[in-house]
PDB file of C-alpha atoms in Angstrom:
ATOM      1  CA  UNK A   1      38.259  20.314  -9.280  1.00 43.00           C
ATOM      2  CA  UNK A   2      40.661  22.153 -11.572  1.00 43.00           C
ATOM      3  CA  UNK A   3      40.924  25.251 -10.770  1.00 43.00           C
ATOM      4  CA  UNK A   4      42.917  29.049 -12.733  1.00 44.00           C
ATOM      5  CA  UNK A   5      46.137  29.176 -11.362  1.00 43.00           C
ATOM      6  CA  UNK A   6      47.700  32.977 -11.168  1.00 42.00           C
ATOM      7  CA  UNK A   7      51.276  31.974 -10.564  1.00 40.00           C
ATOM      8  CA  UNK A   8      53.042  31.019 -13.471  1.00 43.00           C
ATOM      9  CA  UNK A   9      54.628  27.047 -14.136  1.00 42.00           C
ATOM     10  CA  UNK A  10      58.151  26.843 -12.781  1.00 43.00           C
ATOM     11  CA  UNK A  11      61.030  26.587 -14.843  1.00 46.00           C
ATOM     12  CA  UNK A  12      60.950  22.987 -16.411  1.00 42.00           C
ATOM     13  CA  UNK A  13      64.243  22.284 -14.295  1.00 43.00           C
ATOM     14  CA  UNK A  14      62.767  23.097 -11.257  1.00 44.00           C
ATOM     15  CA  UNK A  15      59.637  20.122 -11.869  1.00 41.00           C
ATOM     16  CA  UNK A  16      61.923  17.753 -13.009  1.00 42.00           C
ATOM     17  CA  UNK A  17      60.456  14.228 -11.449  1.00 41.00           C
ATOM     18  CA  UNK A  18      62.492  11.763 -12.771  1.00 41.00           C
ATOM     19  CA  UNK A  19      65.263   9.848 -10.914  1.00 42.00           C
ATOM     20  CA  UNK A  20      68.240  11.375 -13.273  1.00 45.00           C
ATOM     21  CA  UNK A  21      69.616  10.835 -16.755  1.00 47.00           C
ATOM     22  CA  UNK A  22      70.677   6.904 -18.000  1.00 44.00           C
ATOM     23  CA  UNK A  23      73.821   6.241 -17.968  1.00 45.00           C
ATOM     24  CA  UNK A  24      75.386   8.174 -20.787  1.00 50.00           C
ATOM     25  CA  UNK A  25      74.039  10.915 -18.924  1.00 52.00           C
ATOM     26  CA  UNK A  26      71.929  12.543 -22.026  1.00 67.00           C
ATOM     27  CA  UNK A  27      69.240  10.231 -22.274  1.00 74.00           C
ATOM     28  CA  UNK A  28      65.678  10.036 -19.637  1.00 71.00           C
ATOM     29  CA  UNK A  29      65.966   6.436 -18.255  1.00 80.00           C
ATOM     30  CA  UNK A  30      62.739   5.787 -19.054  1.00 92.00           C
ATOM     31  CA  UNK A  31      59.859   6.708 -21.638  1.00 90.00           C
ATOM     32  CA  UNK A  32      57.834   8.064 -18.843  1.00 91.00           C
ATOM     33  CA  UNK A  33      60.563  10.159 -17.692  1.00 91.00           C
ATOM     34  CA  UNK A  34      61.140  11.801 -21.058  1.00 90.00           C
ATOM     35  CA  UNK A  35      57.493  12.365 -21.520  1.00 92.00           C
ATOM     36  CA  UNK A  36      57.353  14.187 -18.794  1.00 92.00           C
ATOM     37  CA  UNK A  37      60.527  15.573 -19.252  1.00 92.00           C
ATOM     38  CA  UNK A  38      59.454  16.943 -23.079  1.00 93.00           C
ATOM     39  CA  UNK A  39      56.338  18.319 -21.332  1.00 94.00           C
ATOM     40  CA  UNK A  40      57.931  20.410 -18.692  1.00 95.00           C
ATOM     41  CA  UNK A  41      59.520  21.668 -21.517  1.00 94.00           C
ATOM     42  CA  UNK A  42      57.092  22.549 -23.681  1.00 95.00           C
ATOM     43  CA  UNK A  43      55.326  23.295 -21.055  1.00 95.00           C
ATOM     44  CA  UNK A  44      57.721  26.057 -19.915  1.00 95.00           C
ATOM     45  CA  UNK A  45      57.588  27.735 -23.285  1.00 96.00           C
ATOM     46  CA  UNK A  46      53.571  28.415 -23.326  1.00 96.00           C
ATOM     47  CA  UNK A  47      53.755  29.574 -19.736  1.00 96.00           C
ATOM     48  CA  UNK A  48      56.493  32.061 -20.624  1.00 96.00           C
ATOM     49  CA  UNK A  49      54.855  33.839 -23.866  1.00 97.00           C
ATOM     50  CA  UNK A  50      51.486  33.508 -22.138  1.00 97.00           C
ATOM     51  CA  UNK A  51      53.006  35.606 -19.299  1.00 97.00           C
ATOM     52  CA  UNK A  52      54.654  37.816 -21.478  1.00 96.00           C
ATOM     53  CA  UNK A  53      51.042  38.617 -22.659  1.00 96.00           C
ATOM     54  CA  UNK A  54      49.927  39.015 -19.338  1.00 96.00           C
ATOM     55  CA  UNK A  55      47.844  35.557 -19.697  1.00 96.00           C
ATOM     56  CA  UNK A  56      47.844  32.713 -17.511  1.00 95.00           C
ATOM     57  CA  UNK A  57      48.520  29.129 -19.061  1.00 95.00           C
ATOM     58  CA  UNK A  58      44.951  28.015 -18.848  1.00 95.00           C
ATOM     59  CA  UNK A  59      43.738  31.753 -21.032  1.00 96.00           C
ATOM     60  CA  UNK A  60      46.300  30.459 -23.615  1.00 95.00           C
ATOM     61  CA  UNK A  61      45.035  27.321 -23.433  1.00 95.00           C
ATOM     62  CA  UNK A  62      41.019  28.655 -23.853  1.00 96.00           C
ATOM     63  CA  UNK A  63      42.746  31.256 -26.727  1.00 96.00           C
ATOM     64  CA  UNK A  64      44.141  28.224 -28.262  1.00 94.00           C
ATOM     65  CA  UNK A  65      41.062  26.301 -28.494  1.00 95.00           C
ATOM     66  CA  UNK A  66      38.299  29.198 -29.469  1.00 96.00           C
ATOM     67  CA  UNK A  67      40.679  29.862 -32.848  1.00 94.00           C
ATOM     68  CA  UNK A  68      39.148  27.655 -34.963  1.00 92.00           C
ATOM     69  CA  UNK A  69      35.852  26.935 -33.393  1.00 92.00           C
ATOM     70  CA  UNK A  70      33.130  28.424 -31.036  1.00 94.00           C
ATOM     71  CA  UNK A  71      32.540  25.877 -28.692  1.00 94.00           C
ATOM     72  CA  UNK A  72      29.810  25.778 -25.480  1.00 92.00           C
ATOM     73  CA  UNK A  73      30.845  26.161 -22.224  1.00 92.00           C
ATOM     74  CA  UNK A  74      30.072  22.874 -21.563  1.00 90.00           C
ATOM     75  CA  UNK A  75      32.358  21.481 -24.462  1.00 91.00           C
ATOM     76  CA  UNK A  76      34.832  24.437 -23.352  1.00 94.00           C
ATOM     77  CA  UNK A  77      34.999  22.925 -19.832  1.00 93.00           C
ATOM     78  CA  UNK A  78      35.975  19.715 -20.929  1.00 92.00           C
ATOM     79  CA  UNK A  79      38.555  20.636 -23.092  1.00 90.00           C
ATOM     80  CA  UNK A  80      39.879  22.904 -20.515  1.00 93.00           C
ATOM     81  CA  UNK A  81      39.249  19.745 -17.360  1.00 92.00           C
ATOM     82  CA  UNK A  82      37.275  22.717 -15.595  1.00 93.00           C
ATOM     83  CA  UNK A  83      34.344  22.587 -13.118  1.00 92.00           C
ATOM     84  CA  UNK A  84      31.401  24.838 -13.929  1.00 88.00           C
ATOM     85  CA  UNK A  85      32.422  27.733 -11.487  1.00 89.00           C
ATOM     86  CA  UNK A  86      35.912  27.917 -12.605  1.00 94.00           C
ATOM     87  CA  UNK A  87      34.548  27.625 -16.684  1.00 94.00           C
ATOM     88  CA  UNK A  88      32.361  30.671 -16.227  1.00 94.00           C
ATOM     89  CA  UNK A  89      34.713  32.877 -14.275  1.00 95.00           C
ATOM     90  CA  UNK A  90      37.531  32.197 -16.589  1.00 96.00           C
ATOM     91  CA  UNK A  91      35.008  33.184 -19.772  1.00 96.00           C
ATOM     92  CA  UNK A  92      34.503  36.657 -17.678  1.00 96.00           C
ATOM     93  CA  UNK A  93      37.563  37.324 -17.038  1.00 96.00           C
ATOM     94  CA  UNK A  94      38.267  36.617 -21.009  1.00 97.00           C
ATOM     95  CA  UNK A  95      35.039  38.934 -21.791  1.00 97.00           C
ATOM     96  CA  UNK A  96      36.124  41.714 -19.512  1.00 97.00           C
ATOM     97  CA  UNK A  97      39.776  41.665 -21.446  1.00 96.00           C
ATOM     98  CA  UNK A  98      37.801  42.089 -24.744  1.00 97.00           C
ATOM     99  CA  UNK A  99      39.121  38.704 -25.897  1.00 97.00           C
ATOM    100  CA  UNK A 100      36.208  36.566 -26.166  1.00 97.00           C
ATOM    101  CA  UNK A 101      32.772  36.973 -26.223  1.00 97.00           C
ATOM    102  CA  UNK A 102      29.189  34.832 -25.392  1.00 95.00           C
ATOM    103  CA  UNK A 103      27.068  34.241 -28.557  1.00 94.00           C
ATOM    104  CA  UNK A 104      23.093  32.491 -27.983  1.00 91.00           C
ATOM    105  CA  UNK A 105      23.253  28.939 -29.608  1.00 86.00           C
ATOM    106  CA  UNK A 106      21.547  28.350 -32.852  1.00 86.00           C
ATOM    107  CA  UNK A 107      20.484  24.963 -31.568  1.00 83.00           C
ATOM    108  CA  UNK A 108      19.188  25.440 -27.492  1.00 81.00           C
ATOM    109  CA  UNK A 109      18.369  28.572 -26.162  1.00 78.00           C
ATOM    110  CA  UNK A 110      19.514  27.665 -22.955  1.00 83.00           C
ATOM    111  CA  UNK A 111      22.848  27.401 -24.218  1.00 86.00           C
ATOM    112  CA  UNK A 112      25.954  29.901 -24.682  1.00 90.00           C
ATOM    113  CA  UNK A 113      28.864  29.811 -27.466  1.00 94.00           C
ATOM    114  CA  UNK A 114      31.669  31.538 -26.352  1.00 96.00           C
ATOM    115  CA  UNK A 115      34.153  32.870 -29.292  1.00 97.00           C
ATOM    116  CA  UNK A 116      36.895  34.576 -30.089  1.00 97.00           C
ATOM    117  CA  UNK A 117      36.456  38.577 -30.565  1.00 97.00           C
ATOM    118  CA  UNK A 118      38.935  40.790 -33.248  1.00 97.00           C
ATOM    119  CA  UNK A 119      40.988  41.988 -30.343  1.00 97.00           C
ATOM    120  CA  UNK A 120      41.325  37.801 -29.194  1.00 97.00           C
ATOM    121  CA  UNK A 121      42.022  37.112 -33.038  1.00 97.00           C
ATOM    122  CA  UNK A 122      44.835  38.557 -32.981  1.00 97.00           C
ATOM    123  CA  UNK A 123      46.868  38.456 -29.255  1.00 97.00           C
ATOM    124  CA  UNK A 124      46.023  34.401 -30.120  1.00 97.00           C
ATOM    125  CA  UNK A 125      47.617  34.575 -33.672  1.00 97.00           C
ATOM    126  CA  UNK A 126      50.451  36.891 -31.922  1.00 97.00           C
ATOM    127  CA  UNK A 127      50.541  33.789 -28.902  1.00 97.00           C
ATOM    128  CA  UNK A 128      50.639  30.879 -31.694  1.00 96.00           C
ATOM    129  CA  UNK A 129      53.400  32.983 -33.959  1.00 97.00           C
ATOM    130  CA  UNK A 130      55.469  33.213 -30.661  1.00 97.00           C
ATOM    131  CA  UNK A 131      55.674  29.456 -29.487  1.00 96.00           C
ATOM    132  CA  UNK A 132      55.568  28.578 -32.969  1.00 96.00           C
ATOM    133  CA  UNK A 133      59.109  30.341 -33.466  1.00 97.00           C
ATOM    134  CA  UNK A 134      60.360  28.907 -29.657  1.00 97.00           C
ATOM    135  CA  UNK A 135      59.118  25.216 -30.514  1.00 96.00           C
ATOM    136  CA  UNK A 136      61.219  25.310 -34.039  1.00 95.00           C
ATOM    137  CA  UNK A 137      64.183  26.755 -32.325  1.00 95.00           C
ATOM    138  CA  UNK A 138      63.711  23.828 -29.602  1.00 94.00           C
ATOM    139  CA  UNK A 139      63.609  21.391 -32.253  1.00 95.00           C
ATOM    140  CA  UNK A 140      66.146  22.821 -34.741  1.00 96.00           C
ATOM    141  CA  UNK A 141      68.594  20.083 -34.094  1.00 95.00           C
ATOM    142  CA  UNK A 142      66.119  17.632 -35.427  1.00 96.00           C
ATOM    143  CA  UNK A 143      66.382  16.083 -38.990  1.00 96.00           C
ATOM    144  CA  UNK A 144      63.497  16.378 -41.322  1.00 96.00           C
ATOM    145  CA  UNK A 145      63.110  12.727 -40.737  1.00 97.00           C
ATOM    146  CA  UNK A 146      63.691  13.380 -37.045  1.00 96.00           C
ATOM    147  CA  UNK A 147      60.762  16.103 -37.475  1.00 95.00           C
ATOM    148  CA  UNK A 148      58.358  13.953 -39.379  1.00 96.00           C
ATOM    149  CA  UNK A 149      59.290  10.829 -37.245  1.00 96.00           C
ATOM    150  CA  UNK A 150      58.322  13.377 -33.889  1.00 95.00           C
ATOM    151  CA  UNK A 151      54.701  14.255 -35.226  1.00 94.00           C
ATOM    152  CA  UNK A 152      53.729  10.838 -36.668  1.00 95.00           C
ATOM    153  CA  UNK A 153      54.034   9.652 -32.902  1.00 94.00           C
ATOM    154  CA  UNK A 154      52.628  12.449 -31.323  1.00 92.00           C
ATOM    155  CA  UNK A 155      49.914  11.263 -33.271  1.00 93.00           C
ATOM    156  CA  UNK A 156      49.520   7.829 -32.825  1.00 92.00           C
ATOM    157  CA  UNK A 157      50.011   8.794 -28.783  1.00 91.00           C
ATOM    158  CA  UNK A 158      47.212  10.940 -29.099  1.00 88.00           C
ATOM    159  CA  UNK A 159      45.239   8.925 -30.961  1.00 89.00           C
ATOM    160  CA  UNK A 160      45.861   6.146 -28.671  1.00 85.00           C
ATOM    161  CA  UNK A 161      44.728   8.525 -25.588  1.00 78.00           C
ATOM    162  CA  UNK A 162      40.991   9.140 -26.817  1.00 70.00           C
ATOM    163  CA  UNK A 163      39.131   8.533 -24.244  1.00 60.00           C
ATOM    164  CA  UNK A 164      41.408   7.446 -21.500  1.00 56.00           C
ATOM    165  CA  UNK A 165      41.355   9.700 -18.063  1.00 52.00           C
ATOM    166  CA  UNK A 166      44.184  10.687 -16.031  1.00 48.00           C
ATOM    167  CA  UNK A 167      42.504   8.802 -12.652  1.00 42.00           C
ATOM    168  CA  UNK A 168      44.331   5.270 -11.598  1.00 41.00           C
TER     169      UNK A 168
END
């Protein structure tokens, strides 16, 4: 059961799981470790500009998903890999901010569409502006061909990942 975390991520340093550089000493020894590696540091990044907004990772992470869609809080839950409980409490403590609010469904009366408000418009365009800048300055020693060559296999990675879970 995932759960909100208050404290914030550790420095990506700090997490750092794999058994040490290759040999040259610049280079993960193994894809794994530089996944992991590239996601501590990205990683890092939203957890500092969501604290510096006085979020947690996870309200970034529901911020990021309500911009361009008002899902349920069923949908919303499995985006976010929340239970119920934790799904509903993190939607009122988003409501009681003023950053999100609980619209009736068009299509069950039952159900609850949660979207973003004005106020949660903008601290989530002010959120994306902010690791938009830190991401290009991370990458700024990257070619254009480096650059294009990074997104096409983020891509086929995620692609790839549809439905596949994160148990053994």
């Amino acid at each position: 059961m995932a759960q909100e975390s208050p404290s914030p991520t550790p420095d990506p340093a700090d997490l750092d799981l794999s058994p040490g550089p290759g040999p040259d000493a610049t280079e993960p020894l193994t894809t794994m470790d530089a996944l992991i590696q590239l996601s501590f540091l990205v990683q890092g990044v939203l957890t500092r500009v969501a604290a510096e907004h006085d979020l947690s990772l996870i309200q970034v992470r529901l911020l990021g998903i309500l911009r361009d869609r008002r899902p349920g809080m069923l949908e919303l839950a499995r985006h976010l890999g929340l239970d119920k409980s934790s799904m509903t409490g993190l939607v009122t403590r988003a409501e009681k901010r003023g950053l999100v609010r609980r619209l009736p469904s068009p299509d069950d009366g039952r159900a609850v569409l949660v979207a973003l408000t004005e106020p949660g418009h903008r601290l989530t365009a002010e959120c994306v502006a902010e690791v938009e800048r830190r991401i290009t300055a991370l990458t700024e020693p990257l070619t254009s061909a480096e650059h294009t060559q990074v997104r096409a296999l983020a891509a086929k990675l995620l692609r790839g990942s549809a439905g596949h879970t994160l148990t053994p």
